[in-house]
Structures are given as structure tokens and as C-alpha cells.
Coordinates of N, CA and C in Angstrom, one line a residue:
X1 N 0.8 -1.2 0.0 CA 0.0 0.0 0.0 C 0.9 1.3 0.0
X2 N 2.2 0.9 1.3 CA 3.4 2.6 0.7 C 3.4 2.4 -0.5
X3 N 3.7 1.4 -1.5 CA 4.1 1.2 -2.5 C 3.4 2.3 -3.5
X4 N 2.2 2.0 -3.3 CA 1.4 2.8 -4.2 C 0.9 4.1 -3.9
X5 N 1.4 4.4 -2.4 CA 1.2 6.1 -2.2 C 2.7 6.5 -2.7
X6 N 3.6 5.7 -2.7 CA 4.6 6.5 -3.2 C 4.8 7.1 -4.9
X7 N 4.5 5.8 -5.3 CA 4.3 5.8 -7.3 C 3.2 7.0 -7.1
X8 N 1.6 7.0 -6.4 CA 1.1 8.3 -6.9 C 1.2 9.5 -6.1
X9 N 2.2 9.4 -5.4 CA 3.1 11.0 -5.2 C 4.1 11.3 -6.2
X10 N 4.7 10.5 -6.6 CA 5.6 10.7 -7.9 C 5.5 11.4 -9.3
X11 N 4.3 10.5 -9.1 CA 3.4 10.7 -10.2 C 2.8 12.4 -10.7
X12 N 1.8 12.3 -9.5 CA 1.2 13.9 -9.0 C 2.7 14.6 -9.3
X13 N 3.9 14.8 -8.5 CA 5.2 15.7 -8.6 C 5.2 15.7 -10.1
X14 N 5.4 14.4 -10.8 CA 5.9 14.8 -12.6 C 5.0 15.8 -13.2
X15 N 3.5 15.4 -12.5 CA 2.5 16.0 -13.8 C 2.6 17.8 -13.2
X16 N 2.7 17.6 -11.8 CA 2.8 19.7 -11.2 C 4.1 20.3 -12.0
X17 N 5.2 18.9 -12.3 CA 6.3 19.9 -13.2 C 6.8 20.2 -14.5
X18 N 5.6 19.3 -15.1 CA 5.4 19.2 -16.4 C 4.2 20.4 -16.8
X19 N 3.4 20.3 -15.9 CA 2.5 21.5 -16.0 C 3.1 22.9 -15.8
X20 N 4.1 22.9 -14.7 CA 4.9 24.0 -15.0 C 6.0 25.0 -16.0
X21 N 6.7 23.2 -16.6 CA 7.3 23.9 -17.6 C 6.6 23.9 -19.2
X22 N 5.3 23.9 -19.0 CA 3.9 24.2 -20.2 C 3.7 24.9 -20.6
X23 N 4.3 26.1 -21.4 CA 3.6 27.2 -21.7 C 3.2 27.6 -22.9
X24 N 2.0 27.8 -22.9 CA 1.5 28.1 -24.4 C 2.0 30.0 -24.3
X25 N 2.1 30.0 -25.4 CA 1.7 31.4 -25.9 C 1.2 31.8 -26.7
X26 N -0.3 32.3 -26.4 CA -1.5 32.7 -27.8 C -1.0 34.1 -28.5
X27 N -1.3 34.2 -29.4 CA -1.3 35.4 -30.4 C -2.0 36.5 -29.8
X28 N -1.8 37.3 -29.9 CA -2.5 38.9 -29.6 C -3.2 39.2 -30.6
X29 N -4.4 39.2 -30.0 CA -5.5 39.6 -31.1 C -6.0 40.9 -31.1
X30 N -5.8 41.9 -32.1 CA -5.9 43.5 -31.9 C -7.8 43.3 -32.2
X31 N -8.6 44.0 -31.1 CA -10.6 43.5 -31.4 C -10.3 45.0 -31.8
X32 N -11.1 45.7 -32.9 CA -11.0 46.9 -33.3 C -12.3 47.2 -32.7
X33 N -11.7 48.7 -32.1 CA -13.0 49.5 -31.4 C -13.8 50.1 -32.5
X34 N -14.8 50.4 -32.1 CA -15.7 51.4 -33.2 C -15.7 52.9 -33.4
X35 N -14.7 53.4 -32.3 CA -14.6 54.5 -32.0 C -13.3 55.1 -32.3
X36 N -12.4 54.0 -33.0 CA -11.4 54.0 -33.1 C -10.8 54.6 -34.4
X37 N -9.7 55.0 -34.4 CA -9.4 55.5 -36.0 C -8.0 54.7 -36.8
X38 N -8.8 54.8 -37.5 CA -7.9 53.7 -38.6 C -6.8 54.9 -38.9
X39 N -6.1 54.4 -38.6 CA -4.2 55.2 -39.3 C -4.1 54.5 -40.4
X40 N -4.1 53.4 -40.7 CA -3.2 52.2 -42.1 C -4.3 51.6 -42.5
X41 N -3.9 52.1 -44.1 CA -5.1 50.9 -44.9 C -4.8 49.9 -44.9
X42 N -6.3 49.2 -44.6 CA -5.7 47.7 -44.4 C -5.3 46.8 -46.2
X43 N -4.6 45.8 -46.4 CA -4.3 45.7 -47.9 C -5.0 45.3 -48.6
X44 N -6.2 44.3 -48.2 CA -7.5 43.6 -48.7 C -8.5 43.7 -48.7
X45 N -8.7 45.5 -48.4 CA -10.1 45.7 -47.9 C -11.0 46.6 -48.7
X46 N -12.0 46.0 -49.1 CA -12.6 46.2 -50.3 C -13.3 48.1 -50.4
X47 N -12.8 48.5 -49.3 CA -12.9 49.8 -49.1 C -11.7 50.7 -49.1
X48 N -10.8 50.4 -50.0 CA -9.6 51.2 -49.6 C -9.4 52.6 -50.6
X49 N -10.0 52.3 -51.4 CA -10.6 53.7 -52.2 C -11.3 54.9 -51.6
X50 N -12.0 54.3 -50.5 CA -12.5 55.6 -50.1 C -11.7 56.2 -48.7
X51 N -10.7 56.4 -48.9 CA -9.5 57.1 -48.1 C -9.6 58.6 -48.8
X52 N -10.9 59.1 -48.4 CA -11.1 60.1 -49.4 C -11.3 61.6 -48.3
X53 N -11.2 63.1 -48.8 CA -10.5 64.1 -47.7 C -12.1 64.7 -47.1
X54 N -13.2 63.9 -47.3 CA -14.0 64.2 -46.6 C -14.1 64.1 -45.3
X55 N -13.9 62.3 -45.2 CA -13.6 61.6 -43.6 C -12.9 60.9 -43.9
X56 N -11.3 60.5 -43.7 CA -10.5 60.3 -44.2 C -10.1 59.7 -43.0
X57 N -10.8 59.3 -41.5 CA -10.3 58.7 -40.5 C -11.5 57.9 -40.2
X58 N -12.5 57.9 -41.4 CA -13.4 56.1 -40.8 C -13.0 55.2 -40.8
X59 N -13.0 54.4 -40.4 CA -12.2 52.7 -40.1 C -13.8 52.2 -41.2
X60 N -13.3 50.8 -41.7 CA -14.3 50.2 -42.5 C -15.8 50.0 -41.2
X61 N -15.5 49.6 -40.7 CA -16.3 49.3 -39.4 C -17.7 50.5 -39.0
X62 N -16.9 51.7 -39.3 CA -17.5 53.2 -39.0 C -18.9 53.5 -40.3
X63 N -17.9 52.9 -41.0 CA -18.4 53.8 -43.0 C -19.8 52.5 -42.8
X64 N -19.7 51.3 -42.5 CA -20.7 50.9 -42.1 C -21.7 50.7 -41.6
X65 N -21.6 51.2 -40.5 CA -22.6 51.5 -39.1 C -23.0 52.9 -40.0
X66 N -22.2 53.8 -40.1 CA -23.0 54.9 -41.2 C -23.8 54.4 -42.1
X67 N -23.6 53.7 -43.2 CA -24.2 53.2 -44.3 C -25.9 52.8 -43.5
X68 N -25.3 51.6 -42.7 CA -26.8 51.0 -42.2 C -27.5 52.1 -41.3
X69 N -27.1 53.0 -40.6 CA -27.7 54.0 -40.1 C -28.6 54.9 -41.3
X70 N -27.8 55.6 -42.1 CA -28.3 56.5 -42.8 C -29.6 55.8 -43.5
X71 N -29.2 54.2 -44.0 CA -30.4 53.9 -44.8 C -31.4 53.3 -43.6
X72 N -31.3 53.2 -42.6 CA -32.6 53.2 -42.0 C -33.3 54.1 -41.5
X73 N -32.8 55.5 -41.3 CA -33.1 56.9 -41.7 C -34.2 57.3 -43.1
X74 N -33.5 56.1 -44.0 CA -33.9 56.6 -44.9 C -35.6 55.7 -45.3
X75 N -35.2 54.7 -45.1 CA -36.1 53.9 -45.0 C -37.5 54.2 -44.0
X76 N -37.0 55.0 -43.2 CA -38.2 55.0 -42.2 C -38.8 56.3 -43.0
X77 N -38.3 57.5 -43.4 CA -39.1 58.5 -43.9 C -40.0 58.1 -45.2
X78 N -39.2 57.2 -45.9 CA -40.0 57.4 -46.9 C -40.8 56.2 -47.0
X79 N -41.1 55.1 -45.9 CA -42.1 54.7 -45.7 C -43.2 55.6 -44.7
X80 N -43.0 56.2 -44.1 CA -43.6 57.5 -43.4 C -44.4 58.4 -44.3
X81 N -43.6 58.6 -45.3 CA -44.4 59.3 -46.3 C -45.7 58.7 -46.8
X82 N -45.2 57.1 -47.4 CA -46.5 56.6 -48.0 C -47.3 56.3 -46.8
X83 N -47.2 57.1 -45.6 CA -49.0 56.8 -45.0 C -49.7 59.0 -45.0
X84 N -48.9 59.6 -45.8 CA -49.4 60.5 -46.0 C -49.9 60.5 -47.7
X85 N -49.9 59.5 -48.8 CA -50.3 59.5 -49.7 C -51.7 59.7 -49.8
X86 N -52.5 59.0 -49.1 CA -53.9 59.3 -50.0 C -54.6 61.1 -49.1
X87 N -53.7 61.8 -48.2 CA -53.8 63.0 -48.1 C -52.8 63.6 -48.8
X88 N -52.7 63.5 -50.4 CA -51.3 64.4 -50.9 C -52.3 65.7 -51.2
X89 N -53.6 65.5 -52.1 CA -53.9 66.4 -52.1 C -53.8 67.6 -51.3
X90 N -54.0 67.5 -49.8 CA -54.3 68.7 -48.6 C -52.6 68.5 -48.1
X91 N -51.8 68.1 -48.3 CA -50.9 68.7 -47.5 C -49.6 67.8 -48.5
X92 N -48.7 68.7 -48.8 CA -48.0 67.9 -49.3 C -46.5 67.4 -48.2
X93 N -46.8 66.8 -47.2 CA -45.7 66.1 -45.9 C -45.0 64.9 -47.3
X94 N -46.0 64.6 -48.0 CA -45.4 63.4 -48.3 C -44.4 63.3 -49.4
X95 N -44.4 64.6 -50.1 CA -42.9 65.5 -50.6 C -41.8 66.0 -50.1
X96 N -41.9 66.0 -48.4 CA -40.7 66.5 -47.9 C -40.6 65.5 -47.3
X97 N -41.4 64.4 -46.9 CA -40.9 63.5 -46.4 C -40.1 62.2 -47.2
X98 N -40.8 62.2 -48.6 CA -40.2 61.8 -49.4 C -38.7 62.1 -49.6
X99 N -38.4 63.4 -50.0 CA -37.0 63.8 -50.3 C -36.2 63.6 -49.2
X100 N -36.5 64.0 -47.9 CA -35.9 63.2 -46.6 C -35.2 61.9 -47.0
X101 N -36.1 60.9 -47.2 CA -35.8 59.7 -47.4 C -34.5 59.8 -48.4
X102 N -34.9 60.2 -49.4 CA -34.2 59.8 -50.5 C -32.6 60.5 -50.2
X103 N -32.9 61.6 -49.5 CA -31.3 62.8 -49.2 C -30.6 61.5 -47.9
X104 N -31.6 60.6 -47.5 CA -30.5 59.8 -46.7 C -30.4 58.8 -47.3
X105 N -30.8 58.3 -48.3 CA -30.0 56.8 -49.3 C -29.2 57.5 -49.6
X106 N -28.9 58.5 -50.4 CA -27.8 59.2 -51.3 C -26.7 59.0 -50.1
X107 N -26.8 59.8 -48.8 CA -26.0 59.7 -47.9 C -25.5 58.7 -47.0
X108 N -26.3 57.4 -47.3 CA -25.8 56.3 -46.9 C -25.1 55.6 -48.0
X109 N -25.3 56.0 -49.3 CA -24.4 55.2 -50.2 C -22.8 56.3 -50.4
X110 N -23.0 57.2 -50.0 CA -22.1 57.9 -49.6 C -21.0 57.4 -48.6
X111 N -21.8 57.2 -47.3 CA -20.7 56.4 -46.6 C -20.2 55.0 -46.7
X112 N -21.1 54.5 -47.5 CA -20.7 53.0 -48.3 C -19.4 53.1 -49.1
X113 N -19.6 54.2 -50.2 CA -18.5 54.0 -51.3 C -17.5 55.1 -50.8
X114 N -17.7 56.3 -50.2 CA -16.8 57.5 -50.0 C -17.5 58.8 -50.4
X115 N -17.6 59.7 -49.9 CA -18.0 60.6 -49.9 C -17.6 61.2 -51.6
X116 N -16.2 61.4 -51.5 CA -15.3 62.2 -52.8 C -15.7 61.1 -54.0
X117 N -15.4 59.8 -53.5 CA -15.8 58.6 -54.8 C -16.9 58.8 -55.3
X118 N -18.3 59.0 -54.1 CA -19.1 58.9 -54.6 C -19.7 59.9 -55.5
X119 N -19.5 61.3 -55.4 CA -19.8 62.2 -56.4 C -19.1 63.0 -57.5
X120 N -17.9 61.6 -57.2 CA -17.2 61.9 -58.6 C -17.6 60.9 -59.6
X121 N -18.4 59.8 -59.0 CA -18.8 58.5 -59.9 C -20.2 59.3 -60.2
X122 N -20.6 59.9 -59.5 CA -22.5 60.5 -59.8 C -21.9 61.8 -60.9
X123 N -21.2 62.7 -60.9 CA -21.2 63.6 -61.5 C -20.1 63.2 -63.2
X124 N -20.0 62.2 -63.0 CA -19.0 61.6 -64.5 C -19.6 61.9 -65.3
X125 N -19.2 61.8 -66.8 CA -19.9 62.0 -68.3 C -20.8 61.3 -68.4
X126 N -21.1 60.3 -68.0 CA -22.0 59.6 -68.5 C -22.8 59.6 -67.6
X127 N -22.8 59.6 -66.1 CA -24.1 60.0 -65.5 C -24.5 61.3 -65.2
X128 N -23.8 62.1 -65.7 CA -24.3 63.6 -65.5 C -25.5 63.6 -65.5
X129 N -26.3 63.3 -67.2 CA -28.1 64.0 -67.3 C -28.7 63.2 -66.4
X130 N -28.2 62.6 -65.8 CA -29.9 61.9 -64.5 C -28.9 62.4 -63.2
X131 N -27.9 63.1 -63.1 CA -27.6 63.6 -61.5 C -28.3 64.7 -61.5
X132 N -28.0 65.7 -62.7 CA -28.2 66.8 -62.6 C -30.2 67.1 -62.5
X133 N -30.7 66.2 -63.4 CA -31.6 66.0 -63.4 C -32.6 65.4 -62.1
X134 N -31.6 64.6 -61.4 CA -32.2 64.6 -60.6 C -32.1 65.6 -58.8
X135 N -30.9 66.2 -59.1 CA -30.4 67.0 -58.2 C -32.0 68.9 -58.5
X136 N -31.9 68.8 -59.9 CA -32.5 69.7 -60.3 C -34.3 69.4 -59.3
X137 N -34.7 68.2 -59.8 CA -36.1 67.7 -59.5 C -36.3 67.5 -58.0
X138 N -35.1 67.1 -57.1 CA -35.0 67.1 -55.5 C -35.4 68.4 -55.2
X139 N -34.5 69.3 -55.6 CA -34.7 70.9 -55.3 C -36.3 71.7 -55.3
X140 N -36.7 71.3 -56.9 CA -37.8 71.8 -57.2 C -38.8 71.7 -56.1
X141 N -39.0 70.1 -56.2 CA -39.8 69.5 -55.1 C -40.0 69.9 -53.3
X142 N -38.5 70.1 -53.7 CA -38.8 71.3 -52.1 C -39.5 72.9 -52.1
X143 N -38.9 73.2 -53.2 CA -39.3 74.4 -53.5 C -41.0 74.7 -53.6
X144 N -41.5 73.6 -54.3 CA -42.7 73.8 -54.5 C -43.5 73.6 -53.1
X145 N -43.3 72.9 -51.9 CA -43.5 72.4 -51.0 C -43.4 73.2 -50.4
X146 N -42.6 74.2 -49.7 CA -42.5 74.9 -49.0 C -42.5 76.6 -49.5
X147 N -42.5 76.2 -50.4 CA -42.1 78.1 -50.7 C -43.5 78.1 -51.6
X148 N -43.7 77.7 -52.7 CA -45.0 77.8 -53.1 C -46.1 77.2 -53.0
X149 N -45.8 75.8 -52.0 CA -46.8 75.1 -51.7 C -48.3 75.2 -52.6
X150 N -47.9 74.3 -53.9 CA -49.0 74.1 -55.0 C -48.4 73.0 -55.0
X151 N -50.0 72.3 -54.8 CA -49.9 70.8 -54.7 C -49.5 69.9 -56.1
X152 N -50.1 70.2 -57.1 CA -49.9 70.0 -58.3 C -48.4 69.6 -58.6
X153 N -47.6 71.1 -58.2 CA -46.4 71.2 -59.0 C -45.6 70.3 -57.8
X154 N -46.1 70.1 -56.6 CA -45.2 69.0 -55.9 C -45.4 67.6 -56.4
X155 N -46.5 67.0 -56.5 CA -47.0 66.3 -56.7 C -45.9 65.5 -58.0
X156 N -46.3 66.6 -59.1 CA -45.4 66.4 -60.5 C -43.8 66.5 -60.3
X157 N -43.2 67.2 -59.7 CA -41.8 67.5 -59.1 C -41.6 66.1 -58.7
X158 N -42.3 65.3 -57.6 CA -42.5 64.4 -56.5 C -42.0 62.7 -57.3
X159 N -43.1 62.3 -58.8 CA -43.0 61.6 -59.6 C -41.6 61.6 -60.3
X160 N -41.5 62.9 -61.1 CA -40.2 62.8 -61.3 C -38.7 63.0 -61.0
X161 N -39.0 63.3 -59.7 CA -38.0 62.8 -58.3 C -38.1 61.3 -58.6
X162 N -38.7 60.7 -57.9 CA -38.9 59.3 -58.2 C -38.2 58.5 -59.2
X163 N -38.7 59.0 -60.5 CA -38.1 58.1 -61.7 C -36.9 58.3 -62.0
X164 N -36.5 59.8 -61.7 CA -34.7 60.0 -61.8 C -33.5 59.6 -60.6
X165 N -34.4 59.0 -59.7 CA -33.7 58.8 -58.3 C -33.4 57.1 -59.1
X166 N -34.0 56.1 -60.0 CA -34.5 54.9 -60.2 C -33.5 55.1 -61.5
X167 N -33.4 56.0 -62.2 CA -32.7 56.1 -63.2 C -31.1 56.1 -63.0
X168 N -31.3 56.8 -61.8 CA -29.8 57.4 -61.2 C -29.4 56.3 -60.4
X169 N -30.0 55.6 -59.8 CA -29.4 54.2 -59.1 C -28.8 52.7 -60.3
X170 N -29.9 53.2 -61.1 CA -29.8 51.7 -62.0 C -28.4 52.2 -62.8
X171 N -28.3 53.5 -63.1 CA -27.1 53.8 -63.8 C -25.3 53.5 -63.2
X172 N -25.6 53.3 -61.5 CA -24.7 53.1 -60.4 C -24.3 51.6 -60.6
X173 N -25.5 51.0 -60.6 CA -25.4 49.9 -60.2 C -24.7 49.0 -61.8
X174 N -23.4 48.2 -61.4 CA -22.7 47.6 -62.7 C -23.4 46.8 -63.3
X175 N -23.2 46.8 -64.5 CA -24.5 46.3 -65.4 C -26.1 46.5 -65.5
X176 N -25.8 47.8 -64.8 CA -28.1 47.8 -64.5 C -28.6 48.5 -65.7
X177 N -28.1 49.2 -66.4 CA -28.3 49.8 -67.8 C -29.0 48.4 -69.0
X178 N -28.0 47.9 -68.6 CA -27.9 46.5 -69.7 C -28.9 45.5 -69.6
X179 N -29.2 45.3 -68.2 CA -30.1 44.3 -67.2 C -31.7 45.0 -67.1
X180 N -31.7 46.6 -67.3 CA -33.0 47.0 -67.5 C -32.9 47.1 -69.3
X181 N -32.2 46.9 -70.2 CA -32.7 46.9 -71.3 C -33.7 45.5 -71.3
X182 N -32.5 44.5 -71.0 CA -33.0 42.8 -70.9 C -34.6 42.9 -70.3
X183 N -34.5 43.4 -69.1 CA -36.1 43.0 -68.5 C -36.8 43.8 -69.3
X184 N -36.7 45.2 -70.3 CA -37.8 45.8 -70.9 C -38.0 45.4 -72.4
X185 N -36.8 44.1 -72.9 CA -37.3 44.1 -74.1 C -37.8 42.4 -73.6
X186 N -37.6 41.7 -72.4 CA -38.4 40.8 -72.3 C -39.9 40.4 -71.9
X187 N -40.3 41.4 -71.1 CA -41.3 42.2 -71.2 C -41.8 42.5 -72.3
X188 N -41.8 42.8 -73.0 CA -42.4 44.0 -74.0 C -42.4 42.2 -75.1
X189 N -42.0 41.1 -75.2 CA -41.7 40.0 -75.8 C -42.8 39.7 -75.0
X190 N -43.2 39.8 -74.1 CA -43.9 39.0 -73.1 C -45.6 39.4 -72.9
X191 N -45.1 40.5 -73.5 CA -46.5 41.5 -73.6 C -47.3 41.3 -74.9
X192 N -46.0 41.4 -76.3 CA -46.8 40.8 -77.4 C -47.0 39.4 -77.9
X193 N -46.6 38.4 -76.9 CA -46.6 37.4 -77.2 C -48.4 37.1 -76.5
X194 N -48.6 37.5 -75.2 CA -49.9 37.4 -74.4 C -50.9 38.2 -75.7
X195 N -50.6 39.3 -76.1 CA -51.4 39.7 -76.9 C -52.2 39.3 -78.2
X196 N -51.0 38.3 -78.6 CA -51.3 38.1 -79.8 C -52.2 36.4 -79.3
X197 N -52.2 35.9 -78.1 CA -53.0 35.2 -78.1 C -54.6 35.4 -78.0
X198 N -54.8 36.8 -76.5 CA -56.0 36.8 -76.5 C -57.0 37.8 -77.8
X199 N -58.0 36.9 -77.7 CA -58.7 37.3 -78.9 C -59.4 39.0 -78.5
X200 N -59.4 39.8 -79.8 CA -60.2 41.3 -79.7 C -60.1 41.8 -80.3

């Protein structure tokens, strides 16, 4: 019986000094704060373009929380608006609340792509006639709203806000030009094909 308290005292001593000379050493893991400012672009980060002299100390992490912020901003007015639709007649909230909306997508895709990027890509040759046009129609739409408050001319302002804001995104987006040709001439195939079946 010493026999065997002696082998597991031995035993117990090997494993307390085998445990002692054990040492791992883990890696230091830098957790990035949100409040933090990026000094160094990182090499693979699909945001490194927009190091641009607007805000030129967001960390990827920041330009995000912006992005999802602004568009839920955006999102909430201009679903807000459509419960002032079937009163556009008598008041037009749902023109300013509209362009609300829309002034915060622009500025959440702003902090998506970069402030400088982004309205150097909106104001290029080729998307000029729907910025300007639509920069033109944002304006009006306020104007009429507030300064001359005629419902009509909001109303009309208001739609083609709308269609140039749709024009001006599909032109952003890579390949959307090409992708709304496809859906309108498949459509329109789709339309004369239905036609030419029903009888009239």
C-alpha cells in the first residue's frame, strides 16, 4: 500500500512539473473599437478607395454603421411618407418627407462607397443628365413644397424625383443599364406574345 502512495506521489510531482514547464503562448488579437481611428489601410479591404479628404479617419467598421444608419433613416421617412399618400392632395408632408428619405440613401451610399468617390462617380460624363436632373427635381420638389406650396407642382416634381432617383441608381449599379434593357425588351416579348394570343 506505501508502495502505491509512493508511485502516486511521484506521479502527482511529474505531472505539477510538467504543468509547470507548459507554456502556451497565444497570439495577440488587436478586437477593433468602433470609435477607433484607422491610421493604415488595411491591404485587402474592399474599401480602400475611399480614403477620401472628406472623412479620411473612418475605419471600415465606421463607414458601415454609417451606411446601415443612414439607410434606416432613410427607409423609415420614406415609408412614413407613403401613410401621407392618399392625403397628398391637402398637404403635401409626403414631398418633404419623401425627399428626406431619398437625401438619406444618397448619404448612406455615400458612406458605403466614400464621400469624394461617390460624387465623382454621380457627376461623370456619362451619369451627368440623370444627377443633374435629378439633383434639379429634388430641389424643385422642395421648392414647391415649401415656398410655393401648389400641390400639383409638388406632386409632379415628387414623380419625377422618383423616376430620376431609379434612373440614377440603375445607372450606379454595374450592369443595371444593360439588365433594364434585358427586363424591358423581355417584357415587352412578353407582352406581345400574351397579346397576340388573347382574342379582340
Amino acid at each position: 500500500m506505501s508502495n502505491l502512495k509512493q508511485d502516486l506521489d511521484e506521479y502527482l510531482l511529474l505531472q505539477s512539473d510538467q504543468k509547470k514547464n507548459f507554456n502556451v503562448k497565444l497570439p495577440q488579437i488587436k478586437v477593433p473599437s468602433i470609435f477607433s481611428r484607422n491610421t493604415e489601410p488595411e491591404a485587402n479591404s474592399w474599401l480602400k478607395e475611399t480614403q477620401d479628404t472628406c472623412c479620411p479617419q473612418l475605419s471600415r467598421l465606421q463607414r458601415i454603421i454609417g451606411f446601415i444608419a443612414c439607410l434606416g433613416i432613410a427607409v423609415f421617412f420614406m415609408s412614413l411618407s407613403t401613410l401621407y399618400i392618399p392625403v397628398l392632395m391637402l398637404k403635401p408632408k409626403f414631398a418633404l418627407l419623401f425627399t428626406l428619405g431619398s437625401l438619406f440613401f444618397i448619404l448612406s451610399l455615400c458612406f458605403l462607397v466614400g464621400f469624394q468617390a461617390f460624387f465623382k462617380q454621380m457627376f461623370s460624363k456619362p451619369r451627368l443628365l440623370t444627377s443633374i436632373s435629378y439633383s434639379v427635381c429634388l430641389s424643385l420638389t422642395l421648392y414647391f413644397a415649401l415656398v410655393v406650396k401648389s400641390t400639383a407642382l409638388t406632386v409632379l416634381c415628387s414623380v419625377a424625383q422618383i423616376i430620376t432617383l431609379l434612373f440614377m441608381l440603375l445607372g450606379m449599379v454595374p450592369g443595371g443599364a444593360t439588365g433594364l434593357k434585358f427586363f424591358g425588351q423581355l417584357f415587352k416579348s412578353s407582352v406581345s406574345a400574351s397579346t397576340s394570343v388573347l382574342p379582340v
